[in-house]
Short mmCIF file of C-alpha atoms and ligand atoms in Angstrom, two decimals:
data_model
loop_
_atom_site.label_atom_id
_atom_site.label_comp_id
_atom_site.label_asym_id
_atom_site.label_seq_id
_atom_site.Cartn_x
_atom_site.Cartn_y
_atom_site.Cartn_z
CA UNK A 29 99.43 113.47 95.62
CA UNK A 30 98.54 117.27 94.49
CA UNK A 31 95.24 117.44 93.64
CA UNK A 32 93.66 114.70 95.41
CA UNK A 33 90.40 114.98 97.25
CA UNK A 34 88.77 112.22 99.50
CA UNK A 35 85.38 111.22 98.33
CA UNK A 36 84.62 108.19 100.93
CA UNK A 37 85.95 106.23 103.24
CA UNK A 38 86.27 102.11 102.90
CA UNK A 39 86.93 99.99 105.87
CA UNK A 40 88.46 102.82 107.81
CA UNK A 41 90.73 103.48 104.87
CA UNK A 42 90.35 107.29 103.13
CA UNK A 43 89.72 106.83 99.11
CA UNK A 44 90.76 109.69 97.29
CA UNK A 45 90.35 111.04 93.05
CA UNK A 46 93.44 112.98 91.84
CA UNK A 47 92.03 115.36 89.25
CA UNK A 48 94.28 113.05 86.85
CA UNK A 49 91.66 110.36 87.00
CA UNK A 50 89.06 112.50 85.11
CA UNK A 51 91.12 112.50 82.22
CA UNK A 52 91.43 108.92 81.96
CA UNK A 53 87.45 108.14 82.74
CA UNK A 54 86.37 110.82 79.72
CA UNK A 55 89.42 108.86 77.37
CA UNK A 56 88.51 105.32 78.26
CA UNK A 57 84.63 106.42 78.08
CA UNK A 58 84.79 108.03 75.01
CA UNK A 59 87.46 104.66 73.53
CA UNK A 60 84.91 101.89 74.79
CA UNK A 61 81.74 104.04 73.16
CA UNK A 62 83.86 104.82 70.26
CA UNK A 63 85.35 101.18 69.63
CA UNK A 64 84.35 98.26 71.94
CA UNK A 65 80.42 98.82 72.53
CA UNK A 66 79.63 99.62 68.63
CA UNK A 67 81.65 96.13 67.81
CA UNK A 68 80.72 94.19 70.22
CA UNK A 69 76.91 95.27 70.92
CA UNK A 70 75.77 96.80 67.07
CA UNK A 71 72.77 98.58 66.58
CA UNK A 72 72.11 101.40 68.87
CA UNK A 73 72.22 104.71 69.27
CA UNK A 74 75.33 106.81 70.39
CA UNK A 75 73.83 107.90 73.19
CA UNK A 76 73.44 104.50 74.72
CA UNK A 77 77.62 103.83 73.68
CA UNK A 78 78.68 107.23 75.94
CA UNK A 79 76.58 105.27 78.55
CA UNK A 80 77.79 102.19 78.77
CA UNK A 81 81.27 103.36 78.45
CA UNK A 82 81.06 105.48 81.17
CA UNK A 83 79.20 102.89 83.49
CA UNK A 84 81.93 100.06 82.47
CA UNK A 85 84.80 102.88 82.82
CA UNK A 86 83.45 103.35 86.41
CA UNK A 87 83.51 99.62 87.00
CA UNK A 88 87.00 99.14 85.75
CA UNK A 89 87.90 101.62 88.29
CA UNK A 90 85.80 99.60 91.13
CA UNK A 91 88.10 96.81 89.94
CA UNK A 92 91.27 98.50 90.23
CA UNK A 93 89.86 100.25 93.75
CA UNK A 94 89.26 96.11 95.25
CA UNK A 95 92.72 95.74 93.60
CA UNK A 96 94.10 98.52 95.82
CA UNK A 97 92.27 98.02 98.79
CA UNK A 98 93.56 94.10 98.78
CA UNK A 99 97.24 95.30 99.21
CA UNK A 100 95.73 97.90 101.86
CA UNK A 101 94.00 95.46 103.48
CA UNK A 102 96.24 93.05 103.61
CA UNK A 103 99.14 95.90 105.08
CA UNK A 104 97.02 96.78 107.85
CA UNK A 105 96.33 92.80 108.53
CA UNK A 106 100.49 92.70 108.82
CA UNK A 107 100.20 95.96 111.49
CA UNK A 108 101.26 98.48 108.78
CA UNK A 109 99.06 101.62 108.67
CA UNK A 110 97.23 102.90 105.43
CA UNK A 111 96.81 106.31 104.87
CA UNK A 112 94.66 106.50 101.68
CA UNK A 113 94.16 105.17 98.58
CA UNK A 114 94.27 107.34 95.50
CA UNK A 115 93.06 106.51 92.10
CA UNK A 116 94.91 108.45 89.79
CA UNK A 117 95.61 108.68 85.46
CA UNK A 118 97.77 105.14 85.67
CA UNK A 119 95.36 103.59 87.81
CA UNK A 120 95.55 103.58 91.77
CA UNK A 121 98.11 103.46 94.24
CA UNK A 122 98.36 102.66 98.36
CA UNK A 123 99.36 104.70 100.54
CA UNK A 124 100.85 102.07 102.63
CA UNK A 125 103.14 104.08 105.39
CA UNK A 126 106.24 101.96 106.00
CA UNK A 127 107.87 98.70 103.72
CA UNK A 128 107.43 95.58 105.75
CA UNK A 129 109.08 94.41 108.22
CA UNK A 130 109.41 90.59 106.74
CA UNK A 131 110.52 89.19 103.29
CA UNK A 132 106.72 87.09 103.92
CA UNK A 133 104.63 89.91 104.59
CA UNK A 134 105.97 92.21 101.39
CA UNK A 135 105.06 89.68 99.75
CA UNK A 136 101.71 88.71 100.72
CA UNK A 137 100.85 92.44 100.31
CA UNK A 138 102.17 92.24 97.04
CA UNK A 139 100.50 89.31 95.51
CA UNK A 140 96.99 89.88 97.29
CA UNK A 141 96.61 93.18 94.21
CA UNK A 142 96.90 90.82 91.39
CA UNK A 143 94.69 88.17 93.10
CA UNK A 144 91.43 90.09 93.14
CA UNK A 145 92.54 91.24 89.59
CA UNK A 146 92.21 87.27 88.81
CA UNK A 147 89.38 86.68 91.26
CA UNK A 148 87.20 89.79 89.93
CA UNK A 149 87.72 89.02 85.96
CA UNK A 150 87.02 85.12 86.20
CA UNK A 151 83.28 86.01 88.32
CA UNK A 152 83.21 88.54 84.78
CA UNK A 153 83.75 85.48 82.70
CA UNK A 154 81.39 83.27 84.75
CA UNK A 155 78.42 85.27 85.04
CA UNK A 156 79.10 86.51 81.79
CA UNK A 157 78.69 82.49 80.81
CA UNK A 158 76.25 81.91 83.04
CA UNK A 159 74.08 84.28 82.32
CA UNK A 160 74.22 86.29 79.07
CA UNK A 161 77.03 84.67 76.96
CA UNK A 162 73.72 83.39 74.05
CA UNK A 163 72.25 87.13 73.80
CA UNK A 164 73.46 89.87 72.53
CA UNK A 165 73.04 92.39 75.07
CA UNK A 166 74.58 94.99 76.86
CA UNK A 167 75.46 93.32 80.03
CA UNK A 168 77.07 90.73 77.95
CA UNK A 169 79.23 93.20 76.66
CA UNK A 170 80.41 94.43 79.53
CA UNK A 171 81.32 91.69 81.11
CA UNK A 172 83.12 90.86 78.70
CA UNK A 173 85.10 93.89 79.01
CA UNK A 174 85.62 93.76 82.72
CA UNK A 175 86.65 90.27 82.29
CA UNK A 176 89.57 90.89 79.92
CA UNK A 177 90.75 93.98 81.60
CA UNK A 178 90.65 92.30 84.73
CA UNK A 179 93.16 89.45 83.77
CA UNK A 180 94.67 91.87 81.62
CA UNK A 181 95.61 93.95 84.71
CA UNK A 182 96.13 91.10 86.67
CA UNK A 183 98.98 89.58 84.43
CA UNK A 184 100.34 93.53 83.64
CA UNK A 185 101.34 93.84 87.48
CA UNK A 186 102.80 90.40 88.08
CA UNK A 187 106.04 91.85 85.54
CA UNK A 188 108.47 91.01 87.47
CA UNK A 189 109.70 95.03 87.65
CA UNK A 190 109.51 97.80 90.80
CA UNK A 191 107.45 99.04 91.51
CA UNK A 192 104.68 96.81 89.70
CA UNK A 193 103.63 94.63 91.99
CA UNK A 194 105.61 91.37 90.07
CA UNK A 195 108.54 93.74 91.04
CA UNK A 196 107.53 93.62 94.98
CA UNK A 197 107.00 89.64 94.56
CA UNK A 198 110.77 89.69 92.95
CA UNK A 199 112.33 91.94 96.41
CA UNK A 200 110.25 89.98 98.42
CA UNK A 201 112.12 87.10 97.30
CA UNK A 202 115.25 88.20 96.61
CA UNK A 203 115.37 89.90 100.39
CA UNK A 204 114.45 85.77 101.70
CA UNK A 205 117.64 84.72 100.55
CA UNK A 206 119.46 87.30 100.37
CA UNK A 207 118.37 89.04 103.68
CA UNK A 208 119.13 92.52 102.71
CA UNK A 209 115.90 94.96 102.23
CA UNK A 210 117.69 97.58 100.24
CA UNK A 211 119.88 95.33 97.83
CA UNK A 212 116.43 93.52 97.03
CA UNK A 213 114.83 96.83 96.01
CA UNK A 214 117.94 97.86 94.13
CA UNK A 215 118.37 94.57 92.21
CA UNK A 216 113.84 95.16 92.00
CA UNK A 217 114.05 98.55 90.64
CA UNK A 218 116.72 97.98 87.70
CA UNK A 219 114.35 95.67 86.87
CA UNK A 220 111.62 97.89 86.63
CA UNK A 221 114.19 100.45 84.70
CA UNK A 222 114.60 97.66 81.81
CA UNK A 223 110.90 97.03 81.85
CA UNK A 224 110.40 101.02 81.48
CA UNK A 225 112.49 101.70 78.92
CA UNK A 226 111.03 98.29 77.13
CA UNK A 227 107.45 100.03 77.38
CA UNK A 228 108.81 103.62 76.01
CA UNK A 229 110.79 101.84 72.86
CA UNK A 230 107.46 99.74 72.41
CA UNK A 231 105.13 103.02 72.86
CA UNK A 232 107.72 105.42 70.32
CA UNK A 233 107.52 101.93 67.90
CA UNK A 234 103.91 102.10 68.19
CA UNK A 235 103.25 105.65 67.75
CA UNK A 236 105.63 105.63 64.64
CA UNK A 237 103.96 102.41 63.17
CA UNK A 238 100.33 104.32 63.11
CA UNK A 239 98.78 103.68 66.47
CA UNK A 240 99.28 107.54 68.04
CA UNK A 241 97.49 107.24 71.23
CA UNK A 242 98.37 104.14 72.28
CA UNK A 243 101.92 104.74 71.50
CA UNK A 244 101.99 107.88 73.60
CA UNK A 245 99.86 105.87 76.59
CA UNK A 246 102.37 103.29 76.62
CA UNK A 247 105.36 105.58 76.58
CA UNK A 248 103.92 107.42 79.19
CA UNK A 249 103.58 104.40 81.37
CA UNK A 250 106.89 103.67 80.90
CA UNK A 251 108.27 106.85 81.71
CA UNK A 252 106.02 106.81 84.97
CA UNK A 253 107.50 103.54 85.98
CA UNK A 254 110.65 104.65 85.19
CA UNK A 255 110.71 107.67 87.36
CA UNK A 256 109.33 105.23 90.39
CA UNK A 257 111.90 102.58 89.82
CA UNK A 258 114.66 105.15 90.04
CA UNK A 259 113.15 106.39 92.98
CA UNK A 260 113.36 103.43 94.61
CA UNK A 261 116.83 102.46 93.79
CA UNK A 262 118.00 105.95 95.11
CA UNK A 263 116.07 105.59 98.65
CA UNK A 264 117.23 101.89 98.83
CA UNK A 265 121.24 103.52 97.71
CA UNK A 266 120.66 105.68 100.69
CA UNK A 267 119.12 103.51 103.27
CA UNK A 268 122.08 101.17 102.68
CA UNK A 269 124.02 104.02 103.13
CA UNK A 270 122.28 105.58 106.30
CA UNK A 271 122.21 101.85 107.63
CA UNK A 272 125.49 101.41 107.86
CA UNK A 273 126.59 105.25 109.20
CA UNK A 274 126.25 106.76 112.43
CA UNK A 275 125.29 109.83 113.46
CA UNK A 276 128.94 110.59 114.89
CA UNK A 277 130.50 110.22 111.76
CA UNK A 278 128.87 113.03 109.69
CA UNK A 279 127.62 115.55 112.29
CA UNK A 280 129.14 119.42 111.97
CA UNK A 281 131.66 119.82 114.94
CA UNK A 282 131.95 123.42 113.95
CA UNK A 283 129.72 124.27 116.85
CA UNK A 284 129.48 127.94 118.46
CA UNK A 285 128.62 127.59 122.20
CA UNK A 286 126.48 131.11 123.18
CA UNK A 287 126.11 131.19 127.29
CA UNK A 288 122.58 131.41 128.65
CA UNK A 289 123.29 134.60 130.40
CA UNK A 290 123.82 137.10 127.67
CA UNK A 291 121.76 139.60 126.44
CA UNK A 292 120.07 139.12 123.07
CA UNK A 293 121.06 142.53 121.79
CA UNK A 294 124.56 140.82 122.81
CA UNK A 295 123.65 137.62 120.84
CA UNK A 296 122.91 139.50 117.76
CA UNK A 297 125.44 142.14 118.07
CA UNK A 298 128.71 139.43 118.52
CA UNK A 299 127.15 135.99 116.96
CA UNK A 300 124.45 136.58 114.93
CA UNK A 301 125.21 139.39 112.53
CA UNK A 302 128.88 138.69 112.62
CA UNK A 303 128.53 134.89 111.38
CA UNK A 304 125.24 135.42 109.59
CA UNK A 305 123.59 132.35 112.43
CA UNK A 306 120.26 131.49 111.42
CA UNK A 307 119.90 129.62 115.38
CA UNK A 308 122.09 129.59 118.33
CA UNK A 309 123.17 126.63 120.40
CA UNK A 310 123.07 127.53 123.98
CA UNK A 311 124.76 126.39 127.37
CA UNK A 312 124.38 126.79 130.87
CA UNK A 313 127.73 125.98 132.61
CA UNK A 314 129.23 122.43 130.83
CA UNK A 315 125.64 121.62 129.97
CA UNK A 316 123.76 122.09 126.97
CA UNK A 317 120.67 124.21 128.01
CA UNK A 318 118.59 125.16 124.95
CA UNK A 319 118.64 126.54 121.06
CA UNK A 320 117.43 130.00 120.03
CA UNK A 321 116.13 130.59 116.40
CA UNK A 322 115.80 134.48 114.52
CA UNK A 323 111.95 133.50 114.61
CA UNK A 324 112.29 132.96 118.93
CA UNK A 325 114.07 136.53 118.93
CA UNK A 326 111.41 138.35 116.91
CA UNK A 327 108.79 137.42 119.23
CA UNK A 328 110.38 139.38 121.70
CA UNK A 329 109.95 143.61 121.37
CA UNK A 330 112.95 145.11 120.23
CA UNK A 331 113.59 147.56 122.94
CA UNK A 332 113.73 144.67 125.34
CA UNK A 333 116.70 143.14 123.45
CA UNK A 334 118.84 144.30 125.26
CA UNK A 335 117.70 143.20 129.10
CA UNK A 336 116.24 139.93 128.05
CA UNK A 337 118.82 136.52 128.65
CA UNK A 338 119.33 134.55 126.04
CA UNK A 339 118.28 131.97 128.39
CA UNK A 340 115.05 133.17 128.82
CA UNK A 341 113.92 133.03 124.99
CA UNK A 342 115.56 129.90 123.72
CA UNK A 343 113.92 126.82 123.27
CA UNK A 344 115.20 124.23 126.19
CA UNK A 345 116.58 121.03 125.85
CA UNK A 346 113.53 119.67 127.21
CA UNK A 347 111.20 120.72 124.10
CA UNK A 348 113.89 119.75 121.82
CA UNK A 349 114.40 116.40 119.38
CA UNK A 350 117.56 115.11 120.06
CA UNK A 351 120.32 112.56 119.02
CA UNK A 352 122.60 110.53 120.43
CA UNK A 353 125.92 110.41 118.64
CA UNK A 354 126.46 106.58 118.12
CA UNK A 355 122.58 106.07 116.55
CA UNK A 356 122.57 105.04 113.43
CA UNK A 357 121.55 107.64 110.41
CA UNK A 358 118.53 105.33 109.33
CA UNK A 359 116.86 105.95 112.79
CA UNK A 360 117.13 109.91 112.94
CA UNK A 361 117.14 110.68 109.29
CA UNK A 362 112.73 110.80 109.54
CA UNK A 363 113.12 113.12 112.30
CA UNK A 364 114.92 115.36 109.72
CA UNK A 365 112.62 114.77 107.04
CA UNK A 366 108.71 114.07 108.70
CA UNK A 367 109.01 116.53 111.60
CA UNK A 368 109.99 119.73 109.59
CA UNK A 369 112.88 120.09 111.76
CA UNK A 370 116.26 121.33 109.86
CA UNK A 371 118.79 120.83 112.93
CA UNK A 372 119.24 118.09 115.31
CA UNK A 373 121.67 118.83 118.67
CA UNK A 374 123.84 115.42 119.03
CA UNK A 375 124.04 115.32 122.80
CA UNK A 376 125.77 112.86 125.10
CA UNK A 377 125.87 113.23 128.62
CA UNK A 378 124.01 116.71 128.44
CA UNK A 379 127.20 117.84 126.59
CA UNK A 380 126.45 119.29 123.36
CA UNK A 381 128.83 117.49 120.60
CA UNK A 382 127.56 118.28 117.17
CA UNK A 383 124.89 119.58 114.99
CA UNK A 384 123.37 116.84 112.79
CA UNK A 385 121.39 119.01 109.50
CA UNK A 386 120.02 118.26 106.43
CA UNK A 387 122.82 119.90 105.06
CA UNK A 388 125.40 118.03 106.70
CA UNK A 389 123.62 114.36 105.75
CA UNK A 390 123.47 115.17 102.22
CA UNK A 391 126.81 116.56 101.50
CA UNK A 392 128.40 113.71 103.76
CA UNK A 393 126.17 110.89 102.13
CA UNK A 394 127.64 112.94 98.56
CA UNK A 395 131.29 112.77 99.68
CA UNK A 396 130.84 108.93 100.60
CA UNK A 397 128.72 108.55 97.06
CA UNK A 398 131.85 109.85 95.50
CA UNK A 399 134.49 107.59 97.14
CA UNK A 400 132.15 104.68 96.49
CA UNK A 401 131.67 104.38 99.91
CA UNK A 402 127.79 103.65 99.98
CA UNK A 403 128.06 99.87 99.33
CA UNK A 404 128.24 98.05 102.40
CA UNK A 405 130.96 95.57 102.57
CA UNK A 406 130.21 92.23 101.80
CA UNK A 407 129.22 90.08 104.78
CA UNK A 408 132.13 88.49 106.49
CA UNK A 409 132.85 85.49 108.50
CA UNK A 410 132.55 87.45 112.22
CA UNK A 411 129.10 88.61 111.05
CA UNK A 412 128.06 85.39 109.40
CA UNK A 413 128.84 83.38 113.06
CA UNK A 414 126.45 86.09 114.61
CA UNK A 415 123.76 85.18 112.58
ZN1 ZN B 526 98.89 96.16 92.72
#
C-alpha cells in the first residue's frame, strides 16, 4: 500500500501504518472523547476524555492488529508466506502472498480473524465483570468499549461477503464441494458486491435521515468492499480463463528472426528503424541464440555499431526466462507480471516459436471474453472418471 511505513516487527512478520490510519485514530479519538467517555464515565475534565479516547483508540487497533496477525499466523502455520501486515483507515489487512492451496486451510485462515475478535472482547467483558463492573471508573469504561467493538468486529467480518472474512469462510466452502478455486471466489465476491451496495444504500439512507458521518463512513465501506469484491471476481474470471489456456494458443507467431552475425548498425539500419522493434529475437543457425533490447544497443558506443555482432550484445538464451509452448497461461502469467519482464520467447527444442507479451495475453484473454469463451466447460463424464 502507498504510504505505508514499518514500525515493528511481530513474530517475524513486518507491521506497517498507512498514513490513512492517522485519520481514523484522531476521528475515533476525538468520537469516543466527544460521545462515549462523557456518557459513560461523567464528571471530568476534557482533557482526561482526549486521553482515554486516544489510549482505547490505540487498543482497538491492538485488537484489530491480534485479529490480523491470527490469519497471518495461521497462513504461515499452512506454509504460506506473510509479507506484512498493514493497518490502514478500514482497519488492517494481511499481506498473505498466495490463496491456499486447500478448501481446509482457506478456511482455517479465515475463521482464526474473527476468533480472536470473539476471544479478545469476551476477556473485555470478563475482566470488565470481574473487576470494575460496581465502580464507575475509567477502566470500566473502556472495557466496556473494547468489549463491544470487539464482538462488534467479530460478527461484522463473519458476513458472509468477499472479501470479509465470512466471504472467505463462504469460498472455502463452496470450493469443498464444488472443487473449483475460482468459481468459489466468483460466486464469494458477488456476494460481497450485494453486501456493498447494501452498506452504500444504508450509508446514503443514513446520511439523508440526519446521521452525516456515519452515513458517509458506511458508504465508504461499502464502496471499499465493493472495489475488492470486483477485484476478486475479475482475477478469479481470469485465472479460470488462464487455467484452462495454453501458452500455444495465444502467443504472437509474427516473429522476425535477426542472425547473430550481423552488425548492429545493420540491425538498426534494416529491422529496427524500418519496423519501429523495441527488441530483437536472435538466432544462431536453426537455434534460438539470444534477444537484444534498444537499452542492450545503447550501452555500446556508437561508432562501434557498425563492427560489433549482434551476437555479441544480445542477451543469451541462457540469462533468459523462458516458456514452453504447451504450459498452461496460469503458470507463466507471474513471470509476466512479478518479474518486470514484458516478453517471454516460447521455445521448444531450442527453436524459437512465438513471443508470449503482455500485450498478446490481454488482447487474446479480450477476444475470448468477447466470444464468451472464459467459462470453462462444465465437467464431463471423461473428466469425472479421472477424478
Ligand atoms: Zn479478518
Amino acid at each position: 500500500m502507498p504510504g505505508s511505513f514499518r514500525v515493528f516487527t511481530l513474530a517475524g512478520i513486518d507491521i506497517r501504518i498507512n498514513l490513512s490510519w492517522i485519520i481514523i485514530l484522531l476521528l475515533l479519538t476525538v468520537s469516543l472523547a466527544a460521545g462515549w467517555f462523557p456518557r459513560a464515565f461523567p464528571g471530568y475534565s476534557s482533557g482526561t476524555y482526549f486521553l482515554l479516547g486516544l489510549i482505547s483508540s490505540i487498543l482497538l487497533f491492538a485488537s484489530v492488529l491480534l485479529h490480523e496477525l491470527a490469519h497471518s499466523l495461521m497462513a504461515r502455520a499452512r506454509g504460506i508466506p506473510v509479507k506484512d501486515i498493514t493497518l490502514f483507515i478500514f482497519g488492517g489487512v494481511s499481506n498473505i502472498e498466495r490463496e491456499p492451496r486447500s478448501p481446509g486451510a482457506d478456511f482455517m485462515i479465515a475463521v482464526v480473524g474473527p476468533l480472536m475478535s470473539f476471544v479478545i472482547g469476551g476477556i473485555c467483558y470478563a475482566l470488565w465483570y470481574l473487576i470494575t463492573h460496581q465502580a464507575n471508573n475509567p477502566l470500566a469504561a473502556i472495557l466496556l468499549y473494547l468489549g463491544a467493538t470487539n464482538l462488534l468486529l467479530g460478527i461484522f467480518n463473519l458476513i458472509p461477503g468477499y472479501p470479509l472474512d465470512g466471504g472467505r469462510i463462504l469460498r472455502a466452502i463452496i470450493w469443498r464441494f464444488t472443487g473449483n478455486i475460482n468459481r468459489a471466489t466468483s460466486i464469494a465476491a458477488t456476494v460481497g458486491q450485494i453486501v456493498a451496495f447494501s452498506f452504500i444504500l444504508w450509508g446514503i439512507f443514513l446520511f439523508f435521515s440526519g446521521n452525516g458521518f456515519g452515513g458517509i463512513w458506511i458508504a465508504f465501506i461499502g464502496w471499499f468492499m465493493l472495489s475488492a469484491a470486483q477485484g476478486a471476481r475479475y482475477q478469479s474470471t481470469y485465472e479460470e480463463t488462464f487455467s484452462h489456456t495454453t501458452v500455444e494458443q495465444v502467443m504472437s507467431r509474427n516473429i522476425i528472426l535477426i542472425p547473430a552475425n550481423i552488425s548492429l548498425q545493420k540491425l538498426i539500419d534494416d529491422y529496427i528503424l524500418p519496423q519501429g522493434l523495441r527488441s530483437a529475437m536472435i538466432t544462431q543457425g536453426e537455434q534460438f541464440a539470444g534477444l537484444i533490447t534498444l537499452s542492450d544497443i545503447r550501452h555500446i558506443p556508437r561508432e562501434k555499431w557498425a563492427t560489433t555482432p549482434v551476437g555479441f550484445v544480445m542477451k543469451p538464451v541462457s540469462q533468459l526466462q523462458v516458456v514452453t509452448p504447451n504450459q498452461s497461461l496460469r503458470d507463466v502469467v507471474t513471470l509476466l507480471t512479478s518479474h518486470n519482464i514484458n516478453q517471454l520467447p516460447v521455445v521448444e527444442n531450442g527453436h524459437l516459436l512465438g513471443i508470449l507479451s503482455r500485450d498478446t495475453v490481454l488482447r487474446a484473454l479480450e477476444v475470448r471474453r468477447s466470444l464468451g469463451l472464459n467459462r470453462p466447460p462444465e465437467p464431463d463424464q471423461t473428466q469425472r472418471a479421472e477424478a
